[in-house]
Coordinates of C-alpha atoms in Angstrom, one line a residue:
M1 CA 0.0 -0.2 0.1
K2 CA 1.1 3.5 -0.8
I3 CA 0.2 6.9 1.1
S4 CA 0.7 10.2 0.3
I5 CA 0.0 12.9 2.5
G6 CA -0.3 16.6 1.7
I7 CA 0.1 19.3 3.7
L8 CA -1.3 22.7 2.0
A9 CA 0.4 25.6 3.8
Y10 CA 0.2 29.6 3.7
N11 CA 2.2 31.7 6.0
E12 CA 2.2 28.8 8.9
E13 CA 5.5 29.6 10.3
R14 CA 4.0 29.6 14.0
F15 CA 2.2 26.0 13.6
I16 CA 4.1 23.8 11.0
E17 CA 6.6 22.7 13.3
S18 CA 3.9 21.3 15.9
T19 CA 1.8 19.9 13.2
V20 CA 4.6 17.9 11.7
A21 CA 5.5 16.6 15.0
S22 CA 1.9 15.6 15.8
L23 CA 2.0 14.1 12.4
M24 CA 5.0 12.1 12.9
R25 CA 3.6 10.3 16.1
Q26 CA 0.7 8.8 14.2
T27 CA 1.0 5.1 13.7
V28 CA 1.2 4.6 10.1
F29 CA 4.6 6.1 10.1
A30 CA 5.9 2.9 12.2
D31 CA 4.7 0.5 9.6
A32 CA 7.5 -0.8 7.4
E33 CA 5.2 -2.5 4.7
T34 CA 3.1 0.8 4.0
E35 CA 5.1 3.1 1.6
K36 CA 4.7 6.9 2.8
E37 CA 5.5 10.3 1.3
I38 CA 4.8 13.9 2.6
I39 CA 4.9 16.5 0.2
L40 CA 4.3 20.1 1.8
V41 CA 3.1 22.2 -0.7
A42 CA 4.0 26.1 0.9
N43 CA 1.8 28.3 -1.5
G44 CA 2.8 32.2 -1.9
C45 CA 4.1 32.2 1.9
I46 CA 5.8 35.4 2.9
D47 CA 7.2 33.8 5.9
R48 CA 9.6 31.4 6.8
T49 CA 6.7 28.4 6.7
A50 CA 8.9 26.3 3.9
A51 CA 11.8 26.3 6.0
V52 CA 10.5 25.4 9.2
A53 CA 8.8 22.6 7.5
D54 CA 12.0 21.4 5.7
A55 CA 13.9 21.5 9.0
A56 CA 11.0 19.5 10.9
L57 CA 10.5 17.0 8.1
K58 CA 14.3 16.3 7.6
A59 CA 14.7 15.7 11.3
A60 CA 11.7 12.9 11.0
L61 CA 13.3 10.9 7.9
G62 CA 14.3 8.2 10.2
A63 CA 10.8 6.5 9.8
P64 CA 10.8 3.4 7.7
N65 CA 9.6 3.5 4.1
L66 CA 9.1 7.2 4.3
R67 CA 10.3 10.3 1.6
A68 CA 9.3 14.0 2.3
E69 CA 9.6 17.2 0.4
V70 CA 8.5 20.7 0.4
L71 CA 7.5 22.3 -2.6
E72 CA 7.3 26.6 -2.9
L73 CA 4.6 28.0 -5.0
A74 CA 4.8 31.5 -6.0
E75 CA 0.9 31.7 -6.3
P76 CA -1.0 31.6 -3.1
G77 CA -4.2 29.6 -3.2
K78 CA -5.2 26.3 -1.8
A79 CA -6.9 25.2 -4.9
N80 CA -3.8 25.6 -6.8
A81 CA -1.5 24.1 -4.2
W82 CA -4.0 21.2 -4.2
N83 CA -4.1 20.8 -8.1
V84 CA 0.1 20.6 -7.8
F85 CA 0.1 17.9 -5.1
I86 CA -2.7 15.6 -6.4
H87 CA -1.9 15.6 -10.3
E88 CA 1.9 16.7 -10.3
A89 CA 4.1 16.2 -7.2
S90 CA 2.2 13.0 -5.5
A91 CA 3.6 9.7 -6.7
K92 CA 1.4 8.3 -9.7
D93 CA 0.9 4.6 -8.0
T94 CA -0.7 6.0 -4.8
D95 CA -3.4 4.1 -3.6
Y96 CA -4.5 6.8 -1.1
F97 CA -4.4 10.5 -0.3
V98 CA -4.3 12.1 3.2
L99 CA -4.9 16.1 2.7
L100 CA -4.4 18.2 6.2
D101 CA -4.0 21.6 7.2
A102 CA -0.3 22.8 8.6
D103 CA -2.4 23.9 11.9
I104 CA -4.2 21.3 13.2
E105 CA -3.9 18.9 16.0
F106 CA -4.5 15.2 15.9
E107 CA -6.6 13.8 18.6
R108 CA -5.3 10.5 18.7
D109 CA -2.0 8.5 17.2
D110 CA -3.7 6.2 15.2
A111 CA -6.1 9.0 13.5
L112 CA -4.5 8.3 9.9
S113 CA -4.7 4.5 10.4
R114 CA -8.5 4.8 11.4
L115 CA -9.3 7.0 8.0
I116 CA -7.4 4.8 5.7
Q117 CA -9.1 1.4 7.5
H118 CA -12.4 3.0 7.0
L119 CA -12.1 3.3 3.1
E120 CA -10.6 -0.2 3.0
E121 CA -13.3 -1.5 5.0
K122 CA -16.3 0.2 3.0
P123 CA -15.6 0.1 -0.7
E124 CA -18.3 2.5 -1.5
I125 CA -16.9 5.0 0.5
E126 CA -14.6 7.5 -1.8
I127 CA -13.6 10.3 0.9
A128 CA -13.4 9.5 4.9
P129 CA -13.3 13.0 6.8
D130 CA -12.7 13.0 10.6
Q131 CA -14.8 15.3 12.9
P132 CA -13.3 18.6 13.7
V133 CA -13.4 20.0 17.1
K134 CA -13.1 23.8 17.5
K135 CA -10.2 24.4 20.2
F136 CA -11.6 27.6 22.2
G137 CA -9.4 30.0 24.0
S138 CA -11.5 33.1 24.9
K139 CA -13.4 33.5 27.8
G140 CA -16.5 35.6 28.9
F141 CA -19.9 35.9 27.9
F142 CA -19.2 37.1 24.1
A143 CA -16.8 34.4 23.7
V144 CA -19.5 31.9 25.0
L145 CA -22.1 33.6 22.5
I146 CA -19.8 33.3 19.5
R147 CA -19.3 29.8 20.5
A148 CA -23.3 29.0 20.6
M149 CA -23.7 30.7 17.4
Q150 CA -21.1 28.6 15.7
K151 CA -22.7 25.0 16.8
T152 CA -26.0 25.9 15.0
G153 CA -24.9 25.2 11.7
S154 CA -25.1 22.3 9.7
D155 CA -22.8 19.1 10.0
G156 CA -23.3 15.6 9.4
D157 CA -21.5 12.1 8.5
T158 CA -21.5 13.5 5.1
A159 CA -20.1 16.9 5.7
L160 CA -16.4 17.6 4.2
S161 CA -13.8 19.5 6.3
G162 CA -11.0 20.4 3.9
Q163 CA -8.6 20.4 7.1
L164 CA -8.3 16.9 7.2
Y165 CA -9.6 13.9 5.1
A166 CA -8.5 10.4 3.3
A167 CA -9.4 9.5 -0.4
R168 CA -9.2 7.1 -2.9
A169 CA -6.7 8.4 -5.2
N170 CA -8.5 7.6 -8.5
T171 CA -11.3 9.8 -6.8
L172 CA -9.2 12.7 -6.3
R173 CA -7.3 12.1 -9.4
S174 CA -10.7 12.6 -11.4
I175 CA -11.0 16.2 -10.0
V176 CA -9.4 19.6 -10.9
L177 CA -9.9 22.7 -8.9
P178 CA -10.6 25.9 -10.9
R179 CA -7.6 28.3 -9.6
G180 CA -9.1 31.0 -7.3
L181 CA -11.8 29.0 -5.6
V182 CA -12.6 29.8 -2.1
V183 CA -14.6 26.7 -0.7
E184 CA -12.5 24.3 -2.1
D185 CA -13.9 21.6 0.3
G186 CA -17.3 22.2 -1.0
F187 CA -16.5 21.9 -4.4
L188 CA -14.6 18.6 -3.7
R189 CA -17.7 17.2 -1.9
A190 CA -20.4 18.2 -4.5
M191 CA -18.2 16.7 -7.4
T192 CA -17.6 13.4 -5.6
L193 CA -21.2 12.6 -4.5
T194 CA -22.3 13.3 -8.1
G195 CA -19.8 11.5 -9.8
S196 CA -18.9 15.2 -11.2
F197 CA -22.4 16.1 -12.1
T198 CA -23.2 12.8 -13.9
H199 CA -25.8 11.4 -11.5
P200 CA -27.8 12.8 -8.6
E201 CA -26.1 13.0 -5.2
E202 CA -25.0 9.4 -3.6
R203 CA -24.4 10.6 -0.2
A204 CA -22.8 7.2 0.9
R205 CA -19.5 8.1 -1.3
I206 CA -18.3 10.3 1.7
C207 CA -18.6 9.2 5.3
R208 CA -17.1 10.6 8.3
A209 CA -14.6 7.8 10.3
P210 CA -16.1 6.8 13.3
A211 CA -13.9 7.9 16.7
V212 CA -11.5 10.1 14.7
R213 CA -11.1 14.0 15.3
H214 CA -8.9 16.6 15.1
F215 CA -8.8 20.2 16.8
Y216 CA -8.3 23.7 15.5
A217 CA -8.3 27.1 16.6
P218 CA -11.5 28.9 15.5
Y219 CA -12.1 32.7 15.2
E220 CA -13.1 34.0 18.4
S221 CA -13.4 37.5 17.5
L222 CA -16.8 39.0 16.1
S223 CA -14.8 40.7 13.1
G224 CA -13.1 37.1 12.3
V225 CA -16.4 35.2 12.4
Y226 CA -17.6 37.9 10.2
R227 CA -15.1 38.1 7.5
Y228 CA -14.8 34.1 7.8
E229 CA -18.8 33.4 6.9
R230 CA -18.9 36.1 4.3
R231 CA -15.8 34.4 2.9
Q232 CA -17.8 31.0 2.8
A233 CA -21.0 32.6 1.7
A234 CA -19.4 34.5 -1.0
G235 CA -17.3 30.9 -2.0
T236 CA -20.4 28.8 -1.8
A237 CA -22.3 31.1 -4.5
I238 CA -19.2 30.9 -6.5
N239 CA -19.3 27.0 -6.4
R240 CA -22.8 27.3 -7.3
L241 CA -22.0 29.1 -10.8
V242 CA -19.2 26.7 -11.3
Y243 CA -21.6 23.6 -11.1
R244 CA -23.8 25.6 -13.6
E245 CA -20.9 25.8 -16.3
I246 CA -20.1 22.3 -15.5
Q247 CA -23.7 21.2 -16.1
R248 CA -23.3 23.3 -19.6
W249 CA -19.9 21.4 -20.4
R250 CA -21.7 18.0 -20.0
K251 CA -24.5 19.0 -22.3
D252 CA -21.9 19.7 -24.8
G253 CA -19.8 16.6 -24.1
L254 CA -17.1 18.5 -22.3
D255 CA -15.4 16.6 -19.5
P256 CA -15.2 18.9 -16.6
A257 CA -11.8 18.0 -15.2
A258 CA -10.3 18.4 -18.8
E259 CA -12.0 21.4 -19.1
I260 CA -11.1 23.0 -15.8
A261 CA -7.5 22.1 -16.5
R262 CA -7.1 23.7 -19.7
R263 CA -8.7 27.1 -18.7
N264 CA -6.9 27.0 -15.4
E265 CA -3.6 26.9 -18.2
Q266 CA -4.7 29.0 -20.8
D267 CA -6.8 31.7 -18.9
P268 CA -5.7 31.6 -15.2
G269 CA -8.5 34.3 -14.4
W270 CA -11.4 32.5 -16.2
L271 CA -13.4 32.0 -12.8
E272 CA -13.5 35.6 -12.4
G273 CA -15.8 35.6 -15.9
V274 CA -18.1 33.2 -14.7
I275 CA -18.5 35.2 -11.2
A276 CA -18.7 38.6 -13.3
K277 CA -21.3 36.8 -15.5
G278 CA -23.1 35.4 -12.8
V279 CA -23.4 38.4 -10.9
A280 CA -24.9 40.5 -13.9
E281 CA -27.6 37.9 -14.4
G282 CA -28.7 38.7 -10.8
D283 CA -27.3 35.7 -9.0
A284 CA -26.6 35.9 -5.3
I285 CA -26.0 34.1 -2.2
P286 CA -28.5 30.9 -2.3
R287 CA -31.1 31.0 0.1
N288 CA -30.8 27.7 1.6
Y289 CA -27.5 28.9 2.5
V290 CA -28.9 31.8 4.3
F291 CA -31.2 29.9 6.3
R292 CA -29.3 26.8 6.8
R293 CA -29.5 26.9 10.6
L294 CA -33.4 26.8 10.3
R295 CA -33.2 24.0 8.0
R296 CA -31.3 21.8 10.6
R297 CA -33.6 19.6 11.9
D298 CA -31.8 19.1 15.5
N299 CA -32.3 22.4 15.7
W300 CA -36.1 22.1 16.1
S301 CA -35.6 19.4 18.7
L302 CA -37.5 19.7 22.3
K303 CA -33.6 19.6 23.7
R304 CA -32.9 22.9 21.6
L305 CA -36.1 25.0 21.9
H306 CA -34.7 27.2 24.8
K307 CA -32.0 28.0 21.9
L308 CA -34.5 29.3 19.3
P309 CA -33.8 32.8 20.1
L310 CA -30.4 32.3 19.8
I311 CA -30.8 30.6 16.4
A312 CA -33.1 33.5 15.4
A313 CA -30.1 36.0 15.9
A314 CA -27.5 33.7 13.9
T315 CA -29.8 33.4 11.2
L316 CA -30.2 37.0 11.0
F317 CA -26.2 37.5 11.2
D318 CA -26.2 35.3 8.5
L319 CA -28.5 37.5 6.3
V320 CA -26.6 40.6 7.0
V321 CA -23.2 38.4 6.1
A322 CA -25.1 37.1 2.6
I323 CA -26.0 40.9 1.6
D324 CA -22.0 42.1 2.1
A325 CA -20.8 38.4 0.4
T326 CA -23.0 39.7 -2.6
K327 CA -21.2 43.2 -2.5
E328 CA -17.8 41.1 -2.5
L329 CA -19.1 39.0 -5.1
R330 CA -19.5 42.4 -7.4
N331 CA -15.9 43.3 -6.0
R332 CA -14.2 40.1 -7.3
S333 CA -16.2 39.8 -10.8
A334 CA -14.4 43.7 -11.1
G335 CA -11.0 42.1 -10.7
V336 CA -10.4 43.4 -6.9
R337 CA -8.5 40.7 -5.0
W338 CA -9.6 39.0 -2.1
D339 CA -7.2 39.0 0.7
T340 CA -7.2 35.8 2.9
I341 CA -9.1 35.2 6.3
R342 CA -6.0 34.9 8.3
E343 CA -4.5 38.4 7.0
T344 CA -7.8 40.2 7.4
A345 CA -9.0 38.7 10.7

């Protein structure tokens, strides 16, 4: 068996050493029979992420049957980094991919083994995410309120967080991400569940691995949460516009992966054109995104009735975010570059 592990990093100098140390404690690295590679893709970094990661990975090369390398890309963007890892840098004969962000912490040392085992035991599953867990640090009433609001969103076994997941190599290699995509995990989820829009959703294709979790630091200021939610809302709308393009391509007999790869190469700004067209036609943030908290069934259980005022407040917050995100879409269609959340939060 061969496993390719990709770490996609953007200005993570503060976290990358501890992430690599946490990764190397995974039991999969003690298995001499499993061939492994770690490829860290530093994309558009202006700090010492690559140098720190290179030193940390070199110190870990005592593990059996392991190779590691650091790639530096001038262009920032997780979608482009993902494409480079999946389609260019990783071993062509790999069986499974594991993708993780550079600032997460594993709960248990057999997390990666459990993700792969989940795929091995259930051939119908193509992507196995874990359970992301927010690790809050702030205290006080306002911090508690922000935490409570964040707990009223959608979740489930078919939810896909780009922070950590394992996948079959042939599944990910059948997908190419548009350069400049904002919510790449949502796009990957849709393409996987629908076979790149060849059939209705088959939700069994993505299933969370049981008893596997990781921790991450969420945004705890109102401004940070607001910017994050605005970006997610705009990104969801962008994905929706791309899905429409893919459905048109399908009618014309075009393969989405090949068409996206062609456009990425020949016209790197093609996504802005899709956004501009959508904005001109009046497309905005979809209603099901704005009202997702109201649509979540367990928010209406007897146990959670006391949270209805909070859910209503969170939905109003989402409505304000959606209005602002629509404005951001207009800005992006006009060629305005979006800063990253970490820079602006």
